[in-house]
Amino acid sequence: MTTQTKFGLGLLALLTLLAVVGPLVAADPNAQRDLLNGTLQPPSLAHLLGTDEFSRDVFSRLASGARISLGVAVVAVAVAAFLGMVIGLAAGASDGGLSGLLRRCIDIGLAVPRIVVLLVLLSAIGTVPMWLFALVLGATGWPAMARLIRGETLRLRHAQFVAAARALGAPEVRILWREILPGALPPVLVAATLGVADAMLLEAGLSFLGLGAPPPAASWGGMLLESRSVMAVAPWLVLAPGLALVAATSAATLLGDALRRRLQPDAK
Amino acid sequence: MRAVEDVSFAIAAGETLALVGESGSGKSTVGRAVLRLEEPTAGRVRFEGTDLATLTPRALREARRRMQIVFQDPFASLNPRRTIGASVAEGLEIHGIVPREEIGDRVSHLLEEVGLDASFASRYPHEFSGGQRQRIGIARALAVAPTFIVCDEPVSALDVSVQAQVLNLLLDLRTQRGLAYLFIAHDLALVHQIADRVAVMYLGTIVEIGPARAVIGAPSHPYTRALVSAVPEPDPTKAKTRIVLEGDPPSPSALPIGCPFVTRCFHPAKDARCSTERPHLRPVGDQQVACHCAAPGDGAAST
């Protein structure tokens, strides 16, 4: 195991601890303690990461936001990767009409800005429970994944080892699963790790527009956007969720890279 | 455009037919079409009496137990993401040849049969040299116990010292397992060692076919004569005339109307008929030759 992998695992452990144990031990994230004198307090022993402009404890909010932000991002990326994999494989492996149809679907999915689709979908649904929010986020993220998988599938289906498998009598589904998919996965893993960061930021933007986690619920993106206006006087309000986002995306990238190396034994 | 046209041959059980020709002559296409890895637009392939084109996908998969292929490029023919053991076991699993718990044993046997260590099964292709990989490819083909193997230039990507080892392995396996080979090659010296019969291809057609001894010893078609004259002669005291062909082969999309070789032919009897009428295979000496002018003994002078 490389140092990078260990570092990634360490970050993941810390974040999981924050998301699982944090909310249990921290104070109520929504309690407004002292609106007169307790707002925008710098970090102290009483408030480890300070307080925000409504005098809420930032650490508590960070911990409860971890559940929403990490949960949404992981579910969204998993959904996007799964849909992208199925559609991309089908598009790359099929011939004729079906292949053309799927390719158009992917192109259309890529052409329409994701944020617009999300705005329309989420405002049409109204009040969105977080699990549905994550699903919607994932359902709009598949075209990029599908394009990657399709390209890799097209490249690999003409590989000589695929011809060898066919000559051995392997059915097409087995060829897709055993010969092509393992080769098509590495770029998808890279895209997925980047997608985790992307999903968190999208969630942040949508929360800001009132379409994500509704206030007063905390999410890292939401916290980041709320604290924008007071950044000059209370930088810890930006730093706490910002560093948490950096940690989460770093963990995803490092672990994705480790996984890719594992799946790609010939690349060093 | 036609890559291959007018190609017809038969291979008996246990026999080795070599298919020789320069790059782009269509030898590999023929090899793949024989296994139906490429669908020919016309023509038939009969294997053990059955026309492969009439088989259902299921029956074709079943038939593929008995015919296999060894590829030219040992680096492209093994899946880099799968262990050697998984690749060799593929055929065993697909056809359920041995019970699941015996697959490991069988893979070890196969690896040893091709001269590799059984412990290699858990390693990945990138850890092996070209010659070793080619042996792995051979083990993978042998897993399903075929009676016929298309060897698509199996040694041309290897170092010369390794070529001989892999060739010897193929010869040994032929004796032990009674295999028939379609041996595709561009090196006549190599073909001489392995083939019972030789077919020479030029621009997608067979121009000469017959017993190896006859085709290589007394080539009749001008193209075969040129090929044979290019084989290096180890004996320096032996006189040797090298026939050097002029020009390049014509583009396969604009073939001459008559004999495909007419643009480069040096035969003294070449006449107008050669550029208007396509020659078909006809017996000349012990072999079949597609040339209007070739006569028995033509090649004797050139070797």
XYZ file of C-alpha atoms in Angstrom:
571
model
C 0.000 0.000 0.000
C 1.451 3.361 -0.963
C 1.677 6.414 1.283
C -0.960 8.064 -0.862
C -3.382 5.226 -0.318
C -2.772 5.316 3.425
C -3.361 9.051 3.452
C -6.577 8.623 1.502
C -7.787 5.899 3.857
C -6.911 8.113 6.843
C -8.926 11.003 5.437
C -11.838 8.704 4.700
C -11.735 7.369 8.269
C -11.725 10.908 9.702
C -14.633 11.996 7.508
C -16.620 8.872 8.328
C -15.982 9.474 12.011
C -17.145 13.063 11.583
C -20.316 12.012 9.787
C -21.203 9.054 12.001
C -20.055 10.057 15.487
C -19.875 13.859 15.135
C -23.608 14.614 15.256
C -23.997 12.327 18.294
C -21.479 14.160 20.446
C -21.770 17.709 19.146
C -24.350 20.259 20.266
C -27.575 20.914 18.369
C -26.452 22.317 14.997
C -29.484 24.600 14.718
C -29.506 26.092 18.222
C -29.129 29.871 18.103
C -27.284 30.522 21.302
C -26.896 34.239 21.703
C -27.985 36.368 18.797
C -26.857 39.540 20.574
C -23.284 38.721 21.578
C -22.544 35.216 20.339
C -22.470 35.676 16.555
C -19.324 35.266 14.456
C -17.211 34.113 17.399
C -13.743 32.893 16.444
C -12.786 29.316 17.375
C -12.509 28.740 21.108
C -12.772 25.900 23.595
C -16.526 26.369 23.846
C -16.963 26.436 20.086
C -14.128 24.504 18.467
C -14.704 26.027 15.061
C -16.379 29.244 16.204
C -19.961 30.341 15.588
C -21.743 31.658 12.533
C -23.791 34.811 12.044
C -26.786 33.197 13.770
C -24.527 32.140 16.702
C -24.814 28.459 15.758
C -21.905 26.159 16.551
C -19.898 25.632 13.347
C -18.473 22.266 14.407
C -21.954 20.878 15.021
C -23.072 22.143 11.647
C -19.983 20.697 9.963
C -20.684 17.290 11.500
C -24.344 17.224 10.593
C -23.496 18.605 7.144
C -21.071 15.736 6.609
C -23.954 13.300 6.542
C -25.830 15.278 3.917
C -22.884 16.297 1.749
C -21.031 13.002 1.757
C -24.195 10.932 1.510
C -25.595 12.914 -1.386
C -22.287 12.918 -3.255
C -21.637 9.191 -2.858
C -25.180 8.162 -3.797
C -25.260 10.572 -6.743
C -21.952 9.346 -8.136
C -22.893 5.692 -7.617
C -26.164 6.206 -9.506
C -24.431 8.146 -12.295
C -21.670 5.551 -12.625
C -24.130 2.664 -12.708
C -26.410 4.248 -15.313
C -23.419 5.423 -17.333
C -21.876 1.976 -17.252
C -24.995 0.167 -18.447
C -25.863 2.712 -21.145
C -22.251 3.205 -22.237
C -21.552 -0.512 -22.511
C -24.768 -1.053 -24.460
C -23.980 1.867 -26.775
C -20.443 0.671 -27.394
C -21.212 -2.993 -27.833
C -24.378 -2.818 -29.936
C -24.531 -2.247 -33.658
C -26.823 -0.367 -35.967
C -30.020 1.291 -34.767
C -29.704 0.695 -31.042
C -26.140 1.950 -31.005
C -27.122 5.121 -32.874
C -30.102 5.738 -30.612
C -28.051 5.352 -27.445
C -25.319 7.555 -28.839
C -27.873 10.304 -29.541
C -29.219 9.937 -25.994
C -25.720 10.420 -24.623
C -25.095 13.416 -26.882
C -28.369 15.035 -25.851
C -27.584 14.350 -22.201
C -24.205 16.019 -22.624
C -25.553 18.954 -24.600
C -28.219 20.062 -22.119
C -26.620 21.864 -19.152
C -26.979 19.707 -16.078
C -27.764 22.628 -13.812
C -30.761 23.643 -15.966
C -32.166 20.117 -15.913
C -31.684 19.975 -12.162
C -33.372 23.356 -11.632
C -36.399 22.315 -13.682
C -36.662 18.841 -12.144
C -36.161 19.942 -8.553
C -38.543 22.874 -8.731
C -41.148 20.636 -10.376
C -40.871 18.124 -7.531
C -41.161 20.833 -4.880
C -39.890 19.889 -1.459
C -37.251 17.245 -2.102
C -36.213 14.634 0.447
C -32.440 14.254 0.440
C -32.449 10.688 -0.959
C -34.526 11.816 -3.928
C -32.228 14.799 -4.342
C -29.258 12.453 -4.532
C -31.026 10.225 -7.065
C -31.904 13.185 -9.269
C -28.333 14.419 -9.070
C -27.099 10.987 -10.101
C -29.667 10.588 -12.859
C -28.395 13.764 -14.527
C -24.730 12.833 -14.172
C -24.647 9.658 -16.278
C -24.004 11.038 -19.787
C -20.377 11.941 -19.081
C -19.781 8.465 -17.631
C -21.625 6.792 -20.492
C -19.496 8.621 -23.036
C -16.311 7.425 -21.364
C -17.479 3.811 -21.148
C -18.746 3.848 -24.706
C -15.396 5.071 -25.996
C -13.475 2.446 -24.055
C -15.898 -0.269 -25.150
C -15.485 0.699 -28.788
C -11.724 0.564 -28.390
C -11.675 -2.756 -26.568
C -14.258 -4.678 -28.569
C -11.813 -4.920 -31.447
C -8.925 -5.954 -29.222
C -7.280 -9.218 -30.091
C -8.003 -10.738 -26.702
C -11.711 -10.170 -27.367
C -11.345 -12.065 -30.647
C -9.566 -14.793 -28.682
C -12.460 -15.019 -26.216
C -14.919 -15.137 -29.082
C -12.902 -17.892 -30.737
C -13.100 -19.833 -27.476
C -16.877 -19.609 -27.750
C -17.552 -16.962 -25.119
C -21.102 -15.560 -25.311
C -21.280 -11.794 -25.918
C -22.485 -10.973 -22.402
C -19.537 -12.834 -20.913
C -17.177 -10.973 -23.216
C -18.635 -7.638 -22.106
C -18.424 -8.540 -18.462
C -15.100 -10.393 -18.328
C -13.021 -8.883 -21.107
C -14.288 -5.387 -21.820
C -15.644 -3.967 -18.562
C -12.423 -4.452 -16.529
C -10.554 -2.485 -19.162
C -13.186 0.229 -19.397
C -13.384 0.867 -15.654
C -10.167 2.798 -14.867
C -11.135 6.032 -16.638
C -14.582 5.777 -15.080
C -13.055 5.560 -11.627
C -11.125 8.731 -12.289
C -14.290 10.420 -13.528
C -16.192 9.157 -10.478
C -13.690 10.553 -8.008
C -13.919 13.907 -9.726
C -17.690 13.449 -9.755
C -17.759 13.273 -5.958
C -16.327 16.780 -5.775
C -18.626 17.907 -8.557
C -21.714 16.531 -6.831
C -20.825 18.278 -3.566
C -20.398 21.601 -5.319
C -23.634 21.138 -7.299
C -25.419 20.329 -4.093
C -23.928 23.492 -2.606
C -25.125 25.634 -5.486
C -28.588 24.130 -5.482
C -28.838 24.504 -1.709
C -27.999 28.154 -2.173
C -30.883 28.500 -4.610
C -33.148 26.829 -2.076
C -33.406 23.593 -4.093
C -31.046 21.430 -2.042
C -30.999 20.901 1.668
C -33.578 23.459 2.892
C -32.428 25.792 5.678
C -31.771 25.499 8.515
C -30.362 22.040 7.619
C -26.595 22.210 7.244
C -24.642 21.058 4.238
C -21.037 21.930 3.499
C -21.876 23.666 0.267
C -24.668 25.583 1.916
C -22.384 26.674 4.756
C -19.795 27.834 2.276
C -22.291 29.946 0.395
C -23.914 31.426 3.528
C -20.574 32.543 4.871
C -19.488 34.228 1.667
C -20.631 37.697 2.770
C -18.793 37.625 6.098
C -15.615 35.985 4.793
C -13.481 39.053 5.603
C -14.487 39.238 9.281
C -14.994 35.523 9.985
C -12.700 33.481 7.720
C -13.219 30.315 9.833
C -16.747 30.114 8.495
C -15.355 29.586 5.008
C -12.338 27.571 6.048
C -14.210 24.881 7.981
C -16.546 23.662 5.196
C -13.953 24.521 2.557
C -11.272 22.349 4.110
C -13.824 19.608 4.710
C -14.677 19.660 0.990
C -10.981 19.575 0.116
C -10.466 16.624 2.463
C -13.410 14.727 1.004
C -12.411 15.273 -2.614
C -8.776 14.426 -1.813
C -9.820 11.186 -0.162
C -11.988 10.308 -3.165
C -9.188 11.089 -5.618
C -6.491 9.224 -3.705
C -8.621 6.155 -3.178
C -9.882 6.241 -6.756
C -6.289 6.305 -7.924
C -5.398 3.379 -5.666
C -8.324 1.413 -7.034
C -7.349 2.258 -10.600
C -3.795 1.015 -10.027
C -5.186 -2.157 -8.592
C -7.452 -2.742 -11.596
C -4.695 -1.829 -14.026
C -1.830 -4.056 -12.988
C 0.332 -3.118 -15.967
C 0.305 0.658 -15.368
C 2.727 1.936 -12.808
C -13.215 -3.381 -52.335
C -12.426 -7.026 -51.886
C -9.668 -8.067 -49.529
C -9.825 -11.719 -50.444
C -11.317 -13.416 -53.454
C -11.221 -16.834 -55.060
C -9.557 -18.671 -52.196
C -10.248 -22.348 -51.796
C -8.363 -25.022 -49.937
C -8.835 -28.048 -47.748
C -6.884 -29.221 -44.724
C -6.964 -32.861 -43.712
C -6.993 -33.946 -40.065
C -3.483 -33.721 -38.627
C -2.175 -31.864 -41.646
C -0.422 -28.500 -41.734
C -1.175 -26.093 -44.543
C 0.954 -22.974 -44.643
C -0.545 -19.807 -46.051
C 2.209 -17.536 -47.302
C 2.175 -14.045 -48.716
C 3.328 -10.497 -48.162
C 1.594 -8.003 -45.864
C -1.822 -7.083 -47.152
C -2.187 -10.207 -49.255
C -5.179 -11.269 -47.169
C -3.666 -14.220 -45.315
C -4.892 -13.122 -41.889
C -8.338 -12.296 -43.244
C -8.573 -15.835 -44.564
C -7.488 -17.219 -41.193
C -10.118 -15.220 -39.356
C -12.814 -16.013 -41.889
C -12.095 -19.721 -41.440
C -13.002 -19.375 -37.756
C -15.824 -16.979 -38.584
C -14.225 -14.300 -36.475
C -14.845 -12.239 -39.573
C -17.974 -12.826 -41.606
C -17.127 -13.441 -45.251
C -19.560 -11.738 -47.661
C -19.518 -14.852 -49.778
C -18.047 -18.309 -49.583
C -18.286 -21.302 -47.351
C -16.245 -22.809 -44.571
C -16.834 -26.438 -43.826
C -15.432 -27.925 -40.666
C -15.640 -31.674 -40.105
C -18.314 -31.759 -42.775
C -20.589 -28.990 -41.432
C -20.976 -25.612 -43.085
C -20.110 -23.142 -40.312
C -22.349 -20.461 -41.826
C -25.447 -22.552 -41.209
C -24.749 -23.036 -37.508
C -26.806 -21.247 -34.889
C -24.763 -19.043 -32.525
C -25.012 -21.781 -29.900
C -23.860 -24.513 -32.255
C -21.061 -22.274 -33.516
C -19.836 -21.769 -29.942
C -19.890 -25.524 -29.530
C -17.935 -26.016 -32.777
C -15.320 -23.562 -31.521
C -14.223 -26.113 -28.993
C -12.570 -27.918 -31.858
C -10.953 -25.034 -33.722
C -8.795 -22.410 -32.152
C -6.498 -19.546 -33.050
C -3.061 -18.383 -31.935
C -2.505 -14.729 -32.732
C 0.494 -12.910 -34.097
C 0.857 -10.208 -31.483
C 1.508 -11.753 -28.062
C 1.032 -8.342 -26.444
C -2.447 -7.668 -27.798
C -3.830 -11.174 -27.562
C -3.874 -11.447 -23.756
C -6.191 -9.325 -21.646
C -3.882 -7.128 -19.532
C -6.461 -7.003 -16.705
C -6.767 -10.739 -16.236
C -4.316 -13.187 -14.755
C -2.704 -15.827 -16.927
C -4.705 -18.457 -15.072
C -7.988 -16.685 -15.804
C -7.146 -16.405 -19.501
C -6.147 -20.053 -19.810
C -9.200 -21.147 -17.797
C -11.580 -19.172 -20.024
C -12.277 -21.996 -22.465
C -12.577 -24.552 -19.667
C -15.212 -22.417 -17.940
C -17.181 -21.538 -21.057
C -17.591 -25.142 -22.115
C -17.674 -26.666 -18.634
C -14.884 -29.026 -19.691
C -13.786 -29.865 -16.164
C -15.616 -29.399 -12.844
C -14.961 -26.022 -11.238
C -12.705 -27.383 -8.510
C -10.423 -29.063 -11.063
C -9.895 -25.946 -13.184
C -6.788 -24.919 -11.260
C -5.172 -28.321 -11.799
C -6.000 -28.335 -15.478
C -4.569 -24.831 -15.922
C -1.332 -25.960 -14.255
C -1.154 -28.942 -16.620
C -1.718 -26.757 -19.663
C 0.946 -24.269 -18.580
C 3.411 -27.103 -18.079
C 2.489 -28.615 -21.408
C 3.588 -25.417 -23.171
C 6.777 -25.263 -21.118
C 5.791 -22.730 -18.482
C 5.818 -22.890 -14.705
C 2.442 -23.686 -13.130
C 2.982 -20.882 -10.615
C 2.638 -18.311 -13.419
C -1.137 -18.696 -13.266
C -1.571 -15.928 -10.708
C 0.542 -13.399 -12.595
C -0.436 -10.796 -15.152
C 0.582 -10.695 -18.836
C 2.820 -7.637 -18.495
C 5.213 -9.682 -16.372
C 6.089 -11.959 -19.283
C 8.238 -11.807 -22.392
C 6.856 -12.130 -25.907
C 7.823 -15.791 -26.195
C 6.267 -16.644 -22.843
C 3.094 -14.810 -23.761
C 2.896 -16.693 -27.011
C 3.128 -19.929 -25.015
C 0.311 -18.670 -22.793
C -1.767 -17.968 -25.906
C -1.084 -21.501 -27.080
C -2.098 -22.926 -23.684
C -5.333 -20.929 -23.850
C -6.109 -22.409 -27.261
C -5.238 -25.939 -26.127
C -7.561 -25.701 -23.108
C -10.586 -26.683 -25.167
C -8.708 -29.616 -26.784
C -9.108 -28.473 -30.397
C -8.331 -30.604 -33.449
C -7.490 -27.618 -35.628
C -5.595 -24.395 -34.863
C -5.160 -21.323 -37.017
C -1.668 -20.045 -36.274
C -1.725 -16.432 -37.450
C 1.967 -15.616 -37.809
C 2.588 -17.028 -34.337
C 6.317 -16.349 -34.278
C 6.833 -13.346 -36.536
C 6.661 -10.890 -33.613
C 9.300 -12.800 -31.653
C 13.100 -12.663 -31.501
C 14.742 -15.150 -33.835
C 16.125 -17.270 -30.991
C 12.669 -17.479 -29.424
C 10.991 -18.182 -32.766
C 12.627 -21.580 -32.991
C 11.510 -22.527 -29.472
C 7.886 -21.619 -30.098
C 7.968 -23.316 -33.479
C 9.334 -26.480 -31.867
C 6.570 -26.326 -29.293
C 3.989 -26.159 -32.086
C 5.662 -29.127 -33.809
C 5.695 -31.174 -30.598
C 2.065 -30.405 -29.876
C 1.158 -31.463 -33.384
C 2.759 -34.846 -32.835
C 1.357 -35.335 -29.346
C -2.159 -34.142 -30.005
C -2.556 -34.873 -33.721
C -3.397 -31.241 -34.453
C -4.079 -29.784 -37.886
C -2.682 -26.293 -38.463
C -3.439 -23.491 -40.829
C -0.064 -21.830 -40.460
C -0.059 -18.259 -41.702
C 3.390 -16.835 -42.328
C 5.441 -14.632 -44.573
C 8.716 -16.425 -43.991
C 9.273 -19.342 -46.339
C 12.254 -20.723 -44.425
C 9.986 -21.180 -41.435
C 7.200 -22.689 -43.480
C 9.627 -25.247 -44.830
C 10.037 -26.680 -41.331
C 6.404 -27.038 -40.418
C 4.170 -27.337 -43.465
C 2.966 -30.418 -45.337
C 1.432 -28.219 -48.003
C 1.875 -24.578 -48.901
C -0.523 -22.042 -50.406
C 0.920 -18.774 -51.680
C -1.324 -15.716 -51.654
C -0.916 -12.562 -53.663
C -3.413 -9.703 -53.388
C -6.185 -11.791 -51.923
C -5.982 -14.814 -54.199
C -4.103 -18.077 -54.033
C -1.568 -18.116 -56.856
C 0.066 -21.444 -56.077
C -0.802 -24.353 -53.829
C 0.705 -27.789 -53.454
C 3.003 -30.032 -51.396
C 5.602 -28.009 -49.501
C 8.419 -29.886 -51.181
C 7.101 -28.966 -54.636
C 6.108 -25.358 -53.961
C 9.319 -24.453 -52.180
C 11.609 -26.830 -54.072
C 10.303 -26.164 -57.567
C 8.113 -23.058 -57.470
C 6.159 -22.433 -60.623
C 4.318 -19.158 -60.301
C 6.622 -16.184 -60.948
C 5.622 -14.655 -57.624
C 6.453 -17.829 -55.700
C 9.757 -18.014 -57.555
C 10.591 -14.491 -56.413
C 9.605 -15.356 -52.829
C 11.681 -18.533 -52.791
C 14.690 -16.748 -54.261
C 14.569 -14.300 -51.339
C 15.086 -17.007 -48.720
C 18.632 -16.646 -47.369
C 20.895 -19.543 -48.377
C 23.124 -20.716 -45.545
C 25.643 -22.360 -47.896
C 27.877 -19.585 -49.319
C 29.357 -21.843 -52.003
C 25.972 -22.414 -53.563
C 25.180 -20.236 -56.548
C 22.017 -18.289 -56.148
C 20.080 -15.911 -58.366
C 17.874 -13.548 -56.519
C 14.767 -12.382 -58.336
C 14.001 -8.825 -57.275
C 10.459 -7.740 -58.100
C 10.000 -4.266 -59.520
C 7.438 -1.830 -58.199
C 4.856 -2.223 -55.470
C 1.760 -4.380 -55.404
C -1.155 -2.474 -56.948
C -3.811 -1.044 -54.635
C -6.385 -3.717 -53.759
C -9.105 -1.197 -54.676
C -7.802 -0.966 -58.261
C -6.770 -4.490 -59.165
C -5.609 -5.287 -62.683
C -8.378 -6.897 -64.747
C -6.331 -9.903 -65.701
C -3.724 -11.570 -63.576
C -3.246 -9.649 -60.303
C 0.500 -10.100 -60.656
C 0.728 -8.798 -64.218
C 2.117 -5.380 -63.199
C 5.221 -6.934 -61.648
C 5.574 -10.141 -63.629
C 8.915 -10.955 -65.216
C 7.915 -14.160 -67.013
C 9.359 -14.093 -70.561
C 6.152 -15.606 -71.985
C 3.952 -12.822 -70.541
C 1.474 -11.674 -73.180
C -1.720 -9.688 -73.724
C -3.820 -12.474 -72.257
C -2.217 -11.904 -68.859
C -3.657 -8.407 -68.600
C -7.139 -9.277 -69.867
C -7.983 -12.726 -68.550
C -7.752 -13.785 -64.955
C -5.811 -17.045 -64.581
C -7.295 -19.815 -62.454
C -5.511 -22.591 -60.609
C -4.413 -25.373 -62.957
C -2.070 -28.290 -62.381
C 1.565 -27.545 -63.181
C 3.959 -30.218 -62.002
C 2.929 -31.421 -58.539
C 1.150 -28.215 -57.620
C -1.734 -26.013 -58.719
C -0.732 -22.677 -60.200
C -2.789 -19.630 -61.224
C -0.670 -18.451 -64.135
C -1.238 -18.587 -67.889
C 2.440 -18.989 -68.681
C 3.886 -21.165 -65.928
C 5.296 -24.459 -67.140
C 6.748 -27.402 -65.169
C 10.397 -26.780 -64.431
C 10.087 -22.989 -64.673
C 11.355 -22.583 -61.174
C 14.187 -25.061 -61.421
C 16.444 -22.389 -62.860
C 15.802 -19.934 -60.091
C 16.753 -22.143 -57.178
